[in-house]
XYZ file of C-alpha atoms in Angstrom:
305
model
C -0.005 -0.005 -0.001
C 1.344 3.409 -1.004
C 2.188 5.713 1.883
C 1.988 8.950 -0.249
C -0.938 11.055 -1.469
C 0.044 10.701 -5.102
C -2.494 9.012 -7.492
C -1.776 5.556 -8.629
C 0.228 5.276 -11.802
C -1.157 3.260 -14.706
C 1.631 0.997 -15.726
C 0.201 0.701 -19.210
C 0.352 4.445 -19.940
C 2.472 6.244 -17.439
C 5.583 4.122 -16.872
C 8.689 4.615 -18.988
C 8.124 1.214 -20.380
C 4.476 1.647 -21.228
C 3.194 1.399 -24.800
C 2.291 5.137 -24.881
C 5.828 6.216 -23.892
C 7.282 3.775 -26.494
C 4.952 5.222 -29.189
C 5.966 8.767 -28.392
C 9.643 7.917 -28.322
C 9.442 5.885 -31.516
C 11.784 7.551 -34.005
C 9.614 6.337 -36.875
C 6.673 8.473 -35.940
C 5.592 10.729 -38.862
C 4.617 14.094 -37.546
C 3.914 15.342 -41.092
C 0.790 13.318 -41.115
C -0.713 15.444 -38.377
C -3.288 17.949 -39.544
C -2.676 21.543 -38.370
C -6.021 23.347 -38.007
C -5.696 27.130 -37.789
C -7.774 28.969 -35.242
C -10.933 30.347 -36.739
C -12.245 33.836 -35.992
C -15.633 34.100 -37.613
C -16.660 37.206 -35.672
C -13.569 39.073 -36.643
C -14.417 38.562 -40.373
C -17.981 39.736 -39.678
C -16.625 42.914 -37.980
C -14.282 43.496 -40.911
C -17.086 43.071 -43.450
C -19.440 45.435 -41.558
C -16.719 48.046 -41.056
C -15.722 47.855 -44.778
C -19.314 48.404 -45.930
C -19.769 51.404 -43.552
C -16.509 52.987 -44.856
C -17.432 52.357 -48.528
C -20.842 53.967 -47.900
C -19.246 56.974 -46.207
C -16.744 57.468 -49.127
C -19.547 57.037 -51.642
C -21.610 59.639 -49.908
C -18.637 62.097 -49.927
C -18.196 61.636 -53.702
C -21.725 61.333 -54.959
C -23.752 63.588 -52.589
C -24.090 67.027 -54.338
C -24.677 68.699 -50.991
C -20.961 68.681 -50.252
C -20.374 71.117 -53.199
C -16.759 70.175 -53.758
C -16.482 72.845 -56.480
C -17.157 75.525 -53.979
C -14.711 73.846 -51.480
C -11.998 73.960 -54.213
C -12.832 77.663 -54.903
C -12.328 78.772 -51.366
C -9.750 76.301 -50.002
C -6.732 78.469 -51.133
C -8.543 81.791 -51.266
C -6.418 84.738 -50.052
C -8.816 85.548 -47.235
C -8.686 81.919 -46.003
C -4.803 81.793 -46.280
C -4.633 85.004 -44.244
C -6.901 83.483 -41.584
C -4.749 80.324 -41.472
C -1.638 82.468 -40.964
C -3.319 84.371 -38.046
C -4.362 81.012 -36.519
C -0.860 79.748 -36.639
C 0.420 83.038 -35.033
C -2.006 82.679 -32.191
C -0.903 79.095 -31.647
C 2.742 79.926 -31.735
C 2.542 82.936 -29.335
C 0.152 81.090 -26.993
C 2.417 78.015 -26.880
C 5.662 79.915 -26.435
C 4.471 82.254 -23.737
C 2.315 79.546 -22.059
C 5.142 77.051 -21.751
C 7.634 79.694 -20.687
C 5.328 80.655 -17.909
C 4.433 77.029 -17.277
C 8.095 76.061 -16.742
C 8.403 78.807 -14.085
C 5.227 77.544 -12.324
C 6.374 74.007 -12.471
C 9.589 74.724 -10.595
C 7.710 76.918 -8.210
C 5.589 73.935 -7.321
C 8.751 71.867 -6.876
C 10.298 74.498 -4.742
C 11.106 73.908 -1.084
C 9.259 77.235 -0.305
C 5.683 76.703 0.893
C 4.825 80.179 -0.243
C 5.988 79.594 -3.819
C 4.256 76.251 -3.878
C 0.995 77.765 -2.698
C 1.065 80.619 -5.197
C 1.827 78.267 -8.089
C -0.896 75.870 -7.017
C -3.408 78.666 -6.672
C -2.590 79.898 -10.197
C -2.974 76.404 -11.651
C -6.216 75.793 -9.742
C -7.715 79.125 -10.829
C -6.896 79.013 -14.578
C -7.784 75.338 -14.942
C -11.238 76.028 -13.237
C -12.217 79.085 -15.348
C -13.498 78.248 -18.896
C -11.282 79.661 -21.618
C -14.035 81.607 -23.231
C -14.568 83.526 -19.912
C -10.931 84.269 -19.602
C -10.714 85.560 -23.135
C -13.734 87.819 -22.687
C -12.227 89.090 -19.358
C -8.979 90.122 -20.955
C -10.819 91.586 -23.867
C -12.695 93.832 -21.431
C -9.752 94.678 -19.283
C -10.000 98.403 -20.061
C -13.361 98.368 -18.252
C -11.575 97.593 -14.973
C -8.266 99.395 -15.509
C -8.217 102.597 -17.644
C -4.502 102.659 -17.532
C -1.438 100.713 -16.280
C 1.356 102.167 -14.325
C 4.941 100.858 -13.813
C 6.959 102.135 -10.925
C 7.457 101.579 -7.206
C 4.968 99.087 -5.762
C 2.316 101.026 -3.751
C 4.219 104.159 -4.671
C 4.506 106.629 -7.541
C 4.422 105.342 -11.126
C 7.110 106.199 -13.790
C 5.478 104.870 -16.972
C 1.765 104.960 -17.767
C -0.043 103.038 -20.589
C -3.492 103.435 -21.882
C -5.177 99.984 -21.481
C -7.573 100.608 -24.298
C -4.749 101.007 -26.765
C -2.410 98.546 -25.141
C -4.628 95.511 -25.043
C -6.408 95.072 -28.342
C -8.388 92.041 -29.583
C -5.345 90.034 -30.820
C -3.267 90.888 -27.668
C -6.152 89.885 -25.396
C -6.467 86.621 -27.333
C -2.733 85.907 -27.081
C -2.741 86.813 -23.359
C -5.731 84.659 -22.589
C -4.483 81.655 -24.523
C -0.980 81.905 -22.993
C -2.201 82.257 -19.376
C -4.707 79.393 -19.874
C -2.026 77.208 -21.442
C 0.503 77.955 -18.715
C -1.679 76.170 -16.072
C -1.646 72.954 -18.069
C 2.022 73.294 -19.184
C 3.068 73.627 -15.568
C 1.639 70.277 -14.639
C 3.074 68.638 -17.759
C 6.570 69.859 -17.002
C 6.277 69.014 -13.314
C 5.240 65.501 -14.173
C 8.194 65.078 -16.530
C 10.681 66.344 -13.909
C 9.252 64.030 -11.242
C 9.648 61.072 -13.666
C 13.390 61.427 -13.424
C 14.826 59.394 -10.583
C 16.060 61.320 -7.567
C 19.076 59.044 -7.240
C 20.520 60.550 -10.406
C 20.432 63.995 -8.848
C 21.982 62.718 -5.697
C 24.823 61.097 -7.652
C 25.356 64.311 -9.657
C 25.474 66.322 -6.473
C 27.956 63.845 -5.020
C 30.203 64.437 -8.062
C 29.977 68.136 -7.491
C 28.012 68.969 -10.714
C 26.394 72.425 -10.380
C 22.611 72.444 -10.186
C 22.076 74.359 -13.382
C 24.061 71.735 -15.253
C 22.168 69.000 -13.485
C 18.985 70.508 -14.831
C 20.298 71.060 -18.323
C 22.320 67.895 -18.899
C 20.601 65.248 -16.665
C 16.970 66.229 -15.782
C 15.589 67.862 -18.898
C 16.896 65.391 -21.477
C 15.218 62.549 -19.648
C 12.107 64.568 -18.676
C 11.483 65.514 -22.271
C 10.560 61.931 -23.061
C 7.703 62.225 -20.646
C 6.881 65.841 -21.464
C 6.749 65.717 -25.252
C 3.659 63.487 -25.852
C 1.519 65.502 -23.444
C 2.960 68.817 -24.603
C 2.175 67.930 -28.232
C -1.444 67.128 -27.301
C -1.738 70.489 -25.567
C -0.258 72.329 -28.640
C -2.724 70.528 -30.927
C -5.574 71.314 -28.559
C -4.531 74.983 -28.398
C -4.325 75.036 -32.267
C -7.930 73.837 -32.542
C -8.938 75.965 -29.483
C -8.061 79.119 -31.248
C -11.415 78.855 -32.963
C -12.913 80.070 -29.714
C -11.466 83.521 -30.192
C -14.088 84.025 -32.903
C -16.316 85.440 -30.066
C -13.920 88.423 -30.070
C -14.420 88.935 -33.853
C -10.779 88.072 -34.546
C -10.200 87.004 -38.199
C -8.812 83.482 -37.459
C -9.786 80.509 -39.596
C -13.131 79.620 -38.138
C -14.279 83.253 -37.764
C -13.352 83.961 -41.370
C -15.119 80.824 -42.586
C -18.256 81.968 -40.784
C -17.994 85.386 -42.450
C -17.653 83.851 -45.919
C -20.576 81.338 -45.516
C -22.651 84.078 -43.937
C -22.294 86.072 -47.166
C -22.494 83.203 -49.643
C -24.854 80.769 -47.855
C -22.545 77.867 -48.649
C -22.269 76.561 -45.108
C -21.193 72.920 -45.651
C -18.374 73.412 -48.169
C -16.929 76.334 -46.071
C -16.993 74.216 -43.001
C -15.182 71.567 -44.912
C -12.493 74.094 -45.865
C -11.927 74.800 -42.146
C -11.943 71.146 -41.455
C -9.397 70.326 -44.129
C -7.073 73.081 -42.877
C -7.301 71.850 -39.314
C -6.635 68.232 -40.392
C -3.626 69.281 -42.557
C -1.982 71.434 -39.888
C -2.682 68.959 -37.153
C -1.042 66.277 -39.241
C 1.974 68.511 -39.835
C 2.298 69.102 -36.027
C 2.087 65.261 -35.431
C 4.904 64.658 -37.877
C 7.063 67.266 -36.091
C 6.216 65.588 -32.831
C 7.365 62.239 -34.068
C 10.827 63.559 -35.089
C 11.318 65.526 -31.864
C 10.322 62.512 -29.853
C 12.731 60.324 -31.782
C 15.497 62.822 -31.165
C 15.065 62.747 -27.400
C 14.617 58.891 -27.464
C 18.215 58.421 -28.569
C 19.951 56.063 -26.211
C 16.666 54.956 -24.623
C 15.134 53.062 -27.498
C 17.156 50.299 -29.162
């Protein structure tokens, strides 16, 4: 009687001398006679067929439906007024991104500071500008002259040396850039802070032990590694800002979407003019995505094999 808990072994099948083991070890076994049956995925083919039919119907509708008015689309796609509006949209995106990320970097390092006061101020700024809708911020800056007739620069709480008329200083485009930049800075600060925190603290400790100055640590150690975490989120924010410039149309600024509205308000060709704006947004977003790809590949050197 067995003293273990193992199940009994069938001597005809499980022992080394059993017939099943001898058959498996037989060098004359022809494995080519075995039939290989591939795994079948019937529902995958059903999904492919349904999706292909829907895509074909959509493309057919784009080509055959006269309501799209592709001749009107071709007429206005490269019209001078549209190209001028595209250029203004790119300018708003560039200035909003540059100023927003410059301020965002400062806010990010304020949040990473050892000073509770600086951390609180930076957190308060980020909390406020992420809470207030962008359209409200834009309208506030557009009506800044209602609150402040003039701005003075001089000694705080003392006499001013330079005075500027707010009405002439902050126009529609300036208010749009200011609103976009300040709004973008709140999100850029969190993106930069997250990228810096992604770098291991042990590397900074090792750099400090080697006597490397803090500025060089930031420039040569922290930022090259943090950029790999910053870039994808930053690119998303830039693309969102590029599309979000359409909201400045409430301030009657002649960017792309506003100009398209003006043209179809006069001509009545709503759908083809909206397609003009859509095509330009898609083209420029694609160009920004391509730039993002090459910048990410540059900073991925040495990390991706």
